[in-house]
Every structure is written in structure tokens, then in C-alpha cells.
XYZ file of C-alpha atoms in Angstrom:
506
model
C -25.029 19.174 13.213
C -26.563 16.492 10.844
C -29.861 17.247 9.331
C -32.503 14.530 9.341
C -35.427 14.084 6.654
C -38.070 11.393 6.826
C -38.707 9.360 3.943
C -41.662 7.356 3.491
C -40.423 4.180 5.670
C -39.632 4.066 9.233
C -35.776 4.866 8.671
C -34.875 8.537 8.283
C -32.719 10.116 5.582
C -29.553 11.934 7.065
C -27.548 14.601 5.405
C -23.709 15.207 5.653
C -22.073 17.359 8.096
C -22.466 21.234 7.238
C -19.111 21.933 8.736
C -17.604 19.844 5.913
C -17.911 23.230 4.157
C -15.404 24.845 6.419
C -12.911 22.183 6.036
C -13.409 22.792 2.201
C -12.753 26.555 2.331
C -9.946 26.292 4.735
C -8.243 23.460 2.593
C -8.554 25.537 -0.824
C -7.154 28.519 0.719
C -4.109 26.704 1.648
C -3.841 25.192 -1.709
C -4.151 28.483 -3.196
C -1.380 30.103 -1.055
C 0.781 27.287 -1.895
C 0.034 27.345 -5.587
C -0.018 31.260 -5.478
C 3.134 32.239 -3.796
C 5.635 30.657 -6.472
C 3.433 32.023 -9.236
C 3.474 35.347 -7.974
C 7.118 35.307 -7.339
C 7.607 33.994 -11.175
C 5.338 36.930 -12.596
C 6.780 39.350 -10.332
C 10.161 39.109 -11.192
C 9.112 40.679 -14.183
C 6.651 43.407 -14.393
C 6.519 43.559 -10.514
C 4.885 42.308 -7.579
C 1.902 44.358 -7.246
C 0.982 43.490 -10.993
C 1.453 40.165 -9.956
C -0.978 40.145 -7.110
C -3.305 41.571 -9.219
C -3.495 38.550 -11.622
C -3.172 36.009 -8.794
C -5.431 37.144 -6.079
C -8.652 37.397 -8.011
C -8.054 34.233 -9.895
C -7.264 32.402 -6.675
C -10.653 33.840 -5.026
C -12.672 32.630 -8.110
C -11.288 29.341 -7.726
C -12.072 29.101 -4.034
C -15.554 30.544 -4.500
C -16.221 28.023 -7.043
C -14.915 25.158 -5.215
C -16.758 26.181 -1.893
C -19.895 26.798 -4.086
C -19.821 23.141 -5.351
C -19.225 21.699 -2.001
C -22.052 23.600 -0.539
C -24.611 21.979 -3.295
C -23.203 18.725 -2.845
C -23.813 18.931 1.092
C -27.124 20.065 0.557
C -28.114 17.168 -2.161
C -26.265 14.541 -0.728
C -28.254 12.312 1.974
C -28.044 8.476 2.988
C -29.956 6.239 5.522
C -29.419 2.777 7.089
C -32.225 0.303 7.024
C -32.423 -3.251 8.110
C -31.476 -4.730 4.876
C -29.570 -1.776 3.072
C -27.217 1.183 3.039
C -28.566 3.863 0.697
C -27.176 7.311 -0.529
C -28.582 9.829 -3.071
C -26.263 12.600 -4.253
C -25.211 14.347 -7.440
C -25.078 17.894 -8.378
C -25.410 17.821 -12.297
C -26.323 14.143 -12.557
C -28.271 12.281 -9.681
C -26.718 9.016 -8.132
C -28.416 6.378 -6.163
C -26.083 3.939 -4.365
C -27.343 0.920 -2.334
C -25.266 -1.858 -0.686
C -26.911 -4.818 0.810
C -26.103 -4.902 4.691
C -25.402 -8.727 4.485
C -22.604 -8.287 1.809
C -20.767 -5.205 3.815
C -17.312 -6.648 4.746
C -15.546 -3.475 5.946
C -16.036 0.162 7.352
C -13.194 2.596 6.744
C -12.887 5.893 8.884
C -10.350 8.448 8.149
C -9.892 12.088 9.255
C -7.260 14.815 8.024
C -6.143 17.538 10.770
C -8.793 19.819 9.422
C -11.587 17.234 9.685
C -10.335 16.441 13.385
C -10.449 19.856 14.250
C -14.121 19.985 13.323
C -14.860 16.820 14.664
C -15.544 15.095 11.172
C -14.613 11.807 9.547
C -14.979 10.112 6.486
C -16.719 6.801 6.252
C -16.074 4.218 3.385
C -18.246 1.376 3.331
C -17.362 -1.909 1.231
C -18.464 -5.131 0.346
C -15.366 -6.682 -0.374
C -16.409 -7.406 -4.012
C -14.715 -6.527 -7.029
C -15.104 -7.150 -10.861
C -13.270 -6.904 -13.954
C -14.065 -3.603 -15.234
C -12.492 -0.299 -14.298
C -15.666 0.891 -12.632
C -16.635 -2.392 -10.805
C -14.590 -1.719 -8.059
C -16.526 1.843 -7.350
C -19.904 -0.003 -7.428
C -19.025 -1.780 -4.460
C -18.162 0.905 -2.150
C -20.055 3.930 -0.578
C -18.344 6.897 0.647
C -19.794 9.341 3.059
C -17.847 12.745 2.905
C -18.027 14.249 5.716
C -20.338 12.994 8.735
C -19.501 13.743 12.498
C -17.055 11.784 14.292
C -19.708 10.319 16.857
C -21.910 9.454 13.688
C -18.961 7.819 12.105
C -18.176 5.313 15.083
C -22.083 4.523 15.038
C -22.171 3.661 11.449
C -19.121 1.596 11.876
C -20.494 -0.283 14.982
C -24.084 -0.594 13.513
C -22.895 -1.947 9.831
C -20.476 -4.540 11.327
C -22.923 -5.590 13.912
C -23.328 -9.424 14.517
C -26.285 -10.941 16.352
C -25.685 -11.899 19.885
C -24.975 -15.847 19.328
C -22.108 -14.554 16.568
C -20.556 -11.936 18.755
C -20.052 -14.179 22.109
C -18.941 -13.167 25.221
C -15.375 -12.278 24.437
C -14.407 -8.408 24.350
C -11.625 -6.577 22.438
C -8.173 -8.452 22.293
C -5.204 -6.514 21.528
C -2.882 -8.252 18.887
C -0.358 -5.794 18.268
C 0.749 -2.321 19.634
C 3.153 0.286 17.989
C 6.110 1.267 19.674
C 8.257 4.674 19.031
C 11.377 2.559 18.834
C 9.988 1.051 15.683
C 10.643 4.342 13.956
C 14.151 3.314 13.767
C 13.229 0.892 10.688
C 12.060 3.896 8.636
C 15.486 5.092 7.092
C 16.116 1.476 6.234
C 13.438 1.614 3.649
C 13.762 2.115 0.106
C 11.646 5.283 0.616
C 14.988 7.152 1.820
C 16.562 7.239 -1.331
C 13.482 8.281 -3.249
C 13.107 10.711 -0.926
C 16.526 12.071 -1.300
C 16.012 12.352 -5.174
C 12.560 14.225 -4.611
C 14.858 16.543 -2.697
C 17.377 17.351 -5.523
C 14.316 17.622 -7.919
C 12.496 19.882 -5.612
C 16.041 21.979 -5.203
C 15.952 22.586 -9.166
C 12.337 23.412 -9.349
C 12.683 26.105 -6.507
C 15.752 27.362 -8.319
C 13.493 27.703 -11.495
C 10.717 29.495 -9.883
C 13.130 32.449 -8.874
C 14.890 32.092 -12.702
C 17.985 30.532 -11.010
C 17.605 26.841 -12.557
C 21.280 26.913 -13.135
C 22.349 28.031 -9.900
C 22.729 24.443 -8.271
C 24.791 23.142 -10.813
C 27.017 26.160 -10.439
C 27.436 25.756 -6.684
C 28.342 21.898 -7.295
C 30.648 22.806 -9.836
C 32.381 25.542 -7.799
C 32.692 22.768 -5.015
C 34.160 20.197 -7.139
C 36.959 22.668 -8.210
C 37.776 23.264 -4.782
C 37.350 19.921 -3.161
C 37.597 17.642 -6.015
C 34.773 15.026 -7.191
C 34.899 12.187 -4.877
C 34.872 14.365 -1.839
C 31.881 16.383 -3.307
C 30.051 13.047 -4.303
C 30.804 11.224 -1.092
C 29.470 13.959 1.131
C 26.627 14.822 -1.422
C 25.500 11.223 -0.960
C 25.769 11.258 2.476
C 23.909 14.580 3.007
C 21.073 13.402 0.652
C 20.661 10.320 2.454
C 20.574 11.937 5.901
C 17.656 14.008 4.256
C 15.819 11.319 3.109
C 16.197 9.418 6.436
C 14.757 12.277 8.352
C 11.770 12.836 5.885
C 11.075 9.086 5.930
C 10.988 8.882 9.688
C 8.590 11.834 9.690
C 6.258 9.959 7.216
C 6.193 6.547 9.253
C 5.783 8.360 12.267
C 2.552 10.308 10.758
C 1.400 7.382 9.095
C 1.762 4.746 11.865
C 1.794 6.788 15.302
C -0.561 5.144 17.836
C -1.058 2.001 15.726
C -3.267 -0.829 17.162
C -4.187 -4.017 16.117
C -7.449 -5.247 17.659
C -9.808 -8.009 17.304
C -13.415 -7.262 17.892
C -16.391 -9.083 19.192
C -18.153 -10.923 16.228
C -14.650 -11.843 14.415
C -13.602 -8.419 13.104
C -9.875 -7.044 13.043
C -9.568 -3.435 13.427
C -6.530 -1.389 12.641
C -6.284 2.345 14.105
C -3.132 4.514 13.272
C -1.999 8.038 12.357
C -0.552 10.940 14.015
C -2.073 14.016 11.944
C -4.481 12.069 9.798
C -6.437 9.473 11.934
C -7.134 6.015 9.814
C -9.374 3.191 11.121
C -9.882 -0.053 9.052
C -12.259 -2.746 10.425
C -11.952 -6.013 8.318
C -13.994 -9.199 8.945
C -11.800 -12.231 9.711
C -14.049 -14.223 7.452
C -12.353 -12.820 4.551
C -9.126 -13.293 5.335
C -7.121 -15.971 3.186
C -3.776 -15.710 4.812
C -0.741 -13.211 5.669
C 2.351 -12.356 4.059
C 5.552 -11.472 6.057
C 7.246 -8.935 4.023
C 11.044 -8.251 4.580
C 12.291 -5.251 2.283
C 16.099 -5.685 2.106
C 17.236 -2.908 4.617
C 14.656 -3.509 7.185
C 15.509 -7.408 6.724
C 19.157 -6.358 7.686
C 18.001 -5.093 11.088
C 15.997 -8.218 12.062
C 12.646 -6.803 11.129
C 9.633 -7.144 8.691
C 6.033 -5.987 8.227
C 2.706 -8.041 8.304
C 0.326 -7.771 5.571
C -3.103 -9.491 5.144
C -4.325 -11.368 2.212
C -7.938 -10.796 2.264
C -10.907 -10.334 -0.115
C -11.875 -7.156 -1.446
C -8.632 -5.240 -0.448
C -7.206 -3.643 -3.335
C -3.501 -4.366 -3.243
C -2.431 -3.430 -6.904
C 0.462 -1.735 -5.308
C 3.278 -3.647 -3.317
C 3.408 -2.418 0.060
C 0.167 -0.601 0.002
C -0.687 0.392 3.527
C -4.273 -0.692 3.113
C -3.169 -4.117 3.719
C -0.916 -3.596 6.205
C -1.627 -5.134 9.689
C 1.593 -4.402 11.301
C 4.192 -1.906 9.850
C 8.070 -2.423 9.941
C 8.737 -4.040 13.729
C 10.743 -6.867 14.873
C 10.180 -10.354 13.431
C 9.406 -11.539 16.808
C 6.412 -9.137 16.931
C 5.449 -9.491 13.420
C 5.552 -13.340 13.743
C 3.245 -13.271 17.161
C 0.755 -10.725 15.315
C 0.575 -13.436 12.358
C -0.219 -16.196 14.785
C -2.722 -14.156 16.243
C -4.451 -13.781 13.014
C -3.995 -17.117 11.377
C -2.630 -19.555 13.802
C 0.950 -21.177 13.850
C 3.205 -19.998 11.016
C 6.510 -21.626 11.983
C 7.334 -24.473 9.735
C 10.488 -25.738 7.687
C 10.629 -24.659 4.143
C 11.701 -26.989 1.222
C 14.717 -25.905 -0.471
C 14.655 -25.511 -4.282
C 17.130 -27.102 -7.060
C 20.477 -25.804 -7.448
C 19.420 -25.206 -10.941
C 17.642 -22.205 -9.642
C 20.855 -20.705 -8.110
C 22.551 -21.173 -11.634
C 19.978 -19.347 -13.270
C 20.325 -16.277 -11.193
C 24.017 -16.424 -11.505
C 23.455 -16.274 -15.606
C 21.347 -13.050 -15.093
C 23.577 -11.656 -12.634
C 26.597 -11.974 -15.024
C 24.421 -10.523 -17.877
C 23.854 -7.320 -15.356
C 27.274 -6.998 -14.678
C 28.510 -6.962 -18.566
C 25.840 -4.270 -19.240
C 26.601 -2.226 -16.593
C 30.403 -2.544 -17.118
C 29.468 -1.299 -20.855
C 27.185 1.526 -19.661
C 30.205 2.910 -17.420
C 32.753 2.477 -20.182
C 30.829 3.709 -23.679
C 30.244 7.114 -22.324
C 33.835 7.732 -21.480
C 34.903 6.679 -24.895
C 32.309 8.613 -26.786
C 32.381 11.979 -24.833
C 34.653 13.900 -22.353
C 32.708 13.834 -19.185
C 32.979 16.370 -16.116
C 35.113 14.758 -13.476
C 32.129 14.397 -10.965
C 29.896 12.829 -13.551
C 32.585 10.542 -14.535
C 33.113 9.512 -10.838
C 29.164 9.181 -10.320
C 28.943 6.810 -13.376
C 32.104 4.697 -12.245
C 30.687 4.176 -8.588
C 27.115 3.457 -9.758
C 28.438 0.655 -12.148
C 30.686 -0.941 -9.542
C 28.134 -0.833 -6.843
C 25.218 -1.999 -9.198
C 27.435 -4.861 -10.401
C 28.683 -5.956 -7.000
C 24.701 -5.802 -6.158
C 23.277 -7.911 -8.810
C 26.112 -10.563 -7.816
C 24.980 -10.834 -4.306
C 21.322 -10.631 -5.172
C 21.674 -13.739 -7.000
C 22.911 -15.845 -4.287
C 20.553 -14.242 -1.948
C 17.269 -14.810 -3.951
C 18.241 -18.310 -4.390
C 18.831 -18.676 -0.457
C 15.478 -16.894 -0.001
C 13.471 -19.590 -2.038
C 11.391 -22.140 -0.189
C 7.624 -23.654 -0.050
C 5.911 -25.966 2.292
C 2.566 -27.280 3.479
C 0.860 -26.848 6.707
C -2.137 -28.176 7.903
C -4.228 -25.138 6.755
C -1.633 -23.206 4.649
C 0.582 -23.101 1.574
C 3.656 -21.416 2.393
C 5.999 -19.869 -0.136
C 9.135 -17.535 0.423
C 10.992 -15.718 -2.403
C 12.523 -12.519 -3.060
C 15.827 -10.576 -2.109
C 15.207 -6.959 -2.307
C 11.552 -7.652 -1.146
C 11.690 -11.087 0.723
C 8.047 -12.292 1.132
C 6.724 -15.291 2.550
C 3.161 -15.787 2.192
C 0.840 -18.227 4.168
C -2.131 -18.834 1.731
C -5.185 -20.802 3.190
C -5.584 -23.793 1.077
C -9.374 -23.614 1.289
C -9.035 -20.451 -0.443
C -7.215 -21.783 -3.524
C -9.256 -22.041 -6.417
C -7.089 -22.784 -9.127
C -3.342 -23.321 -10.272
C -1.380 -21.794 -13.112
C 1.655 -23.632 -14.075
C 4.263 -21.860 -16.278
C 7.617 -23.262 -17.731
C 10.051 -21.120 -20.089
C 12.464 -22.323 -22.267
C 15.074 -21.764 -20.062
C 13.374 -23.226 -17.148
C 12.427 -26.608 -19.081
C 16.172 -26.915 -19.957
C 16.949 -26.817 -16.260
C 14.131 -28.859 -15.056
C 12.385 -25.955 -13.202
C 8.683 -24.697 -13.148
C 6.803 -22.185 -11.420
C 3.523 -22.834 -9.760
C 0.824 -19.994 -9.295
C -1.783 -20.448 -6.789
C -4.795 -18.771 -7.771
C -7.187 -17.088 -5.111
C -9.902 -14.643 -4.859
C -7.906 -12.459 -2.140
C -5.206 -9.965 -2.098
C -2.959 -9.870 -5.554
C -5.180 -12.831 -6.967
C -2.326 -15.099 -7.218
C 0.798 -16.149 -5.291
C 3.842 -18.050 -6.686
C 6.192 -21.021 -5.995
C 8.901 -20.097 -8.457
C 11.804 -22.157 -9.998
C 10.673 -25.402 -8.255
C 11.510 -29.031 -9.334
C 9.162 -29.718 -12.230
C 8.505 -32.940 -10.734
C 8.190 -32.303 -7.214
C 6.162 -29.078 -7.659
C 2.986 -30.730 -9.331
C 2.832 -33.516 -6.422
C 3.076 -30.565 -4.127
C 0.055 -29.094 -5.600
C -1.882 -31.835 -5.808
C -1.280 -32.570 -2.087
C -2.225 -28.817 -1.301
C -5.487 -28.817 -2.753
C -6.947 -32.663 -3.510
C -8.721 -33.216 -6.640
C -7.945 -29.826 -8.384
C -4.929 -30.926 -10.253
C -4.949 -34.529 -9.753
C -7.432 -35.425 -12.763
C -4.693 -33.823 -15.114
C -1.617 -35.456 -13.986
C -0.708 -38.601 -15.679
C -0.878 -41.985 -13.513
C 1.112 -45.058 -14.259
C -0.851 -47.877 -15.634
C -1.582 -50.551 -12.810
């Protein structure tokens, strides 16, 4: 139930949903159980389990009581209201905070709900203006978060805050641009998340063994297997097993994050992304903020003819590559990704201009340096120390695979280079392990950054960065011909660079 308190004006002040307290209590109980069990086991291995529980249980109860008490006060003192001009929120337990956003500046309303919140019919509402500044606190000043409100109230706020006039909305209804299919899960194990999760599993095994006072047990087990079956067999089977474990974990994570994904165009020029199996997520984005799209093809996913679609938009925080906040379509077949991109910004099919062969030479030189360094890294430890057979095999295998990968990457990254201009967009493609093709709205380019290293100058190459207020802030055309790329920039945004170009006398 949501409490309502009337203010001096016509609009009432509303309170957060009281069931948020139940969510916090259950969440903290789960956290304390998860943290308390290994602590109790660790303490109990010495003086005994009853003594361990005598320390852990009161401490856990105290922490739960403090957090729940703080949450009860927060829910009590927090209130918000939506007027014709503003969204306002007053909160603060020790220090009072008053937040206010102009409704005309609101560009996104995001809804999220974890399993506990969904069980109680709650959601977290994050209202953003799409404006960021240079300071560390500037981003937070442009957002307002209501945690937690009823699901119906959250949907009402989303619809009201993104509401447009009848003339702006028009007669068209919701349009489906992309729908997730369960078959797309097959691309999850091909991501770089799979080996990362496998490494995390190894670290977790050592941590759990250490909790029980058996930190050296995994090493002893592996050593026994090496003595019985040999280092190469253990190394090969171990890698296969870890990758299989990582693949299963990546399938679970991808399925939870993107199950039920839908990309819709709503009346009034708003894109809405809905997804999530356990934690439901909803992102609403005004199309007038969009300055382009980026088709991203990580190496593993690209080998299966797939990619994902990211949006280049003002106000979306994309400091981390691959941040799912900016993803419109997850890993999917390239035709589906291309269709969604065209539905968002228009045609994306165009021929890309190749880069000079000296750009390939530059990459081959770096690959040669990498091969020499890897060879040294494999040889030096064997000269200095007497290594265990398994460790020696792992070092040699890693060096050989990495050297081969570095050489292949040099050719592939050059083949990926390309740039072009369309009627509306600047197109740039780059990368090998993460090949990305950005279609950047030319009207959104606000400046150029031109760089040329000593090595590039000797090869007649230059890098052109298009500066924009959206996405990462700049998108590069790297290692292009130093003469052609300046004309390319001048044509992309007339009169922005032309005054700085030398023109032959008449």
C-alpha cells in the first residue's frame, strides 16, 4: 500500500511501498546465512560448532536488525510527487536530501525488480534526464531513484513521465522491432565470459578448500592425477572440464538476463527494452536521444555468424564495453541484428573503403614483437628453474597458442578496418577480438580529434576521432590514409574541419 500525504499544492506527496521492508529483511537473512555458514565452519573447526554459533548468530541478528531498522526509517521519511512541471523527492535519514527533475528534460524511465521484489509486486524506478557532467557526482544529480514502489505505480510513473501530447503520439500503436528466441542461447558459451567463469570456478575451489582448512588439497589432487596419467592428459582434460563448466554458467547467466527480451517502439517515439527471467528489467529510451547504433561482433560470437546491437544515445552510461544498459539486441544471428538496426536508424548496408596496406604492416610488426616476448616468457622460466611437468606443459601450450593467435589477429584486424559515409551516418569498423561497426549520426558529430604517432607518420597513416555527446563520447577511424581521411572528415560534417585545411592558391 502506498501512503499519500497532501502538500500545499494540488499534487499529493506519495510514500514508498511498505513491503520494501519485507524485501530488505528477507534479503539480509539470505546474506547473513551465506556469509555466516563459512564463518561458522571456519571457527567451529577449532573450538567447536556450538561456540562458533554463539558468536555468529548474535552478530548476524544485530546486523539484520540494524539494516532493517535503517530501511524502516528510510521508507518512512522518503516521499515523492509528480507535478505538471517536476518530479520531486525528499529523503534522508541523517541528512535531508531534496531532489527535483524538470519533466521536460526526462529522457528515460527504467524499471527493475529482483525475485524478492517481484514476489511482493514491487519495482525500482530510475528516472533520468540523459544529462551528464564532468564531475564524479554529476551523473547522480541528473537521476532520481524510487526504491521501492508497487508494480502498478511503477508502470503508471513510466507512462506518465514519458507521456507526449496527442499530436506527438499519433495514431500508431506499439511496434515490435525484435523478439528474443531461446535458440539464441547457443551463442552464450562463445563469449569471453566462458573462460572468465572457468577461472572464477578455479579460484572458488581454492577458497572453499581454504574455508575447511584444506587449502592445499586441490594441488595434491591434481598432483596425484599427473603422476598417474601424465601432464598433457591432465592439462587437456582439465581445460575441457573447466570450459564446459564455464559454458554452463554462461548459459545460465545469459538466459537469466535476456529471457523474454523484447524491443518495441512505443507511441510518441520511445524505444522500450524488456527482459529478464528472475530479475525483470525495463528500459525506456527516447528516440530523439539516439545518435546511432553499434553492431558488435566478439570473436567467438562472430565465428557463428552472430553479433549484438548496441545503441549510441545521449545520457546512457557506457564506460564499460558491452554494458548491457546500452544493448538493444543481445547475441543473435546477424540478419536479425541488422533488421533491428535498420528499424531503429534506417538502412545500414553500405560498402566500406579499405585502409592502406601499411596498416597491415603495422599490425604484423606488433604481432612479431608479441611472438618474441611470448617465446622469451616460455623459455626463461625453464632456464632459471626446474618446473613441475604440468606447469611446464601449461606454459609451453599457452605461449604457442598465444603466439599463433597474435599472428592471426594481425591479419584479421586489418581485414576488419573500413569506413564510409551514407546520407545520414558516418560508418566505421575496427577490431578483431571485438569487431565493432558504428553507424554514427553525422548531425551528432560536434568535433574532430586527429592523432598521428611517430610510427603512423612514417607509414602515412592517421587516426580520426569523431566527437559526440552520445555513447562513449568519441568513435575512431583508425590507421586511415593521412590525406584521404581529412577529406573524409570534411565531407562528413561540412564547415567543421574545412577552415583548418590548407587549400591550394587560385
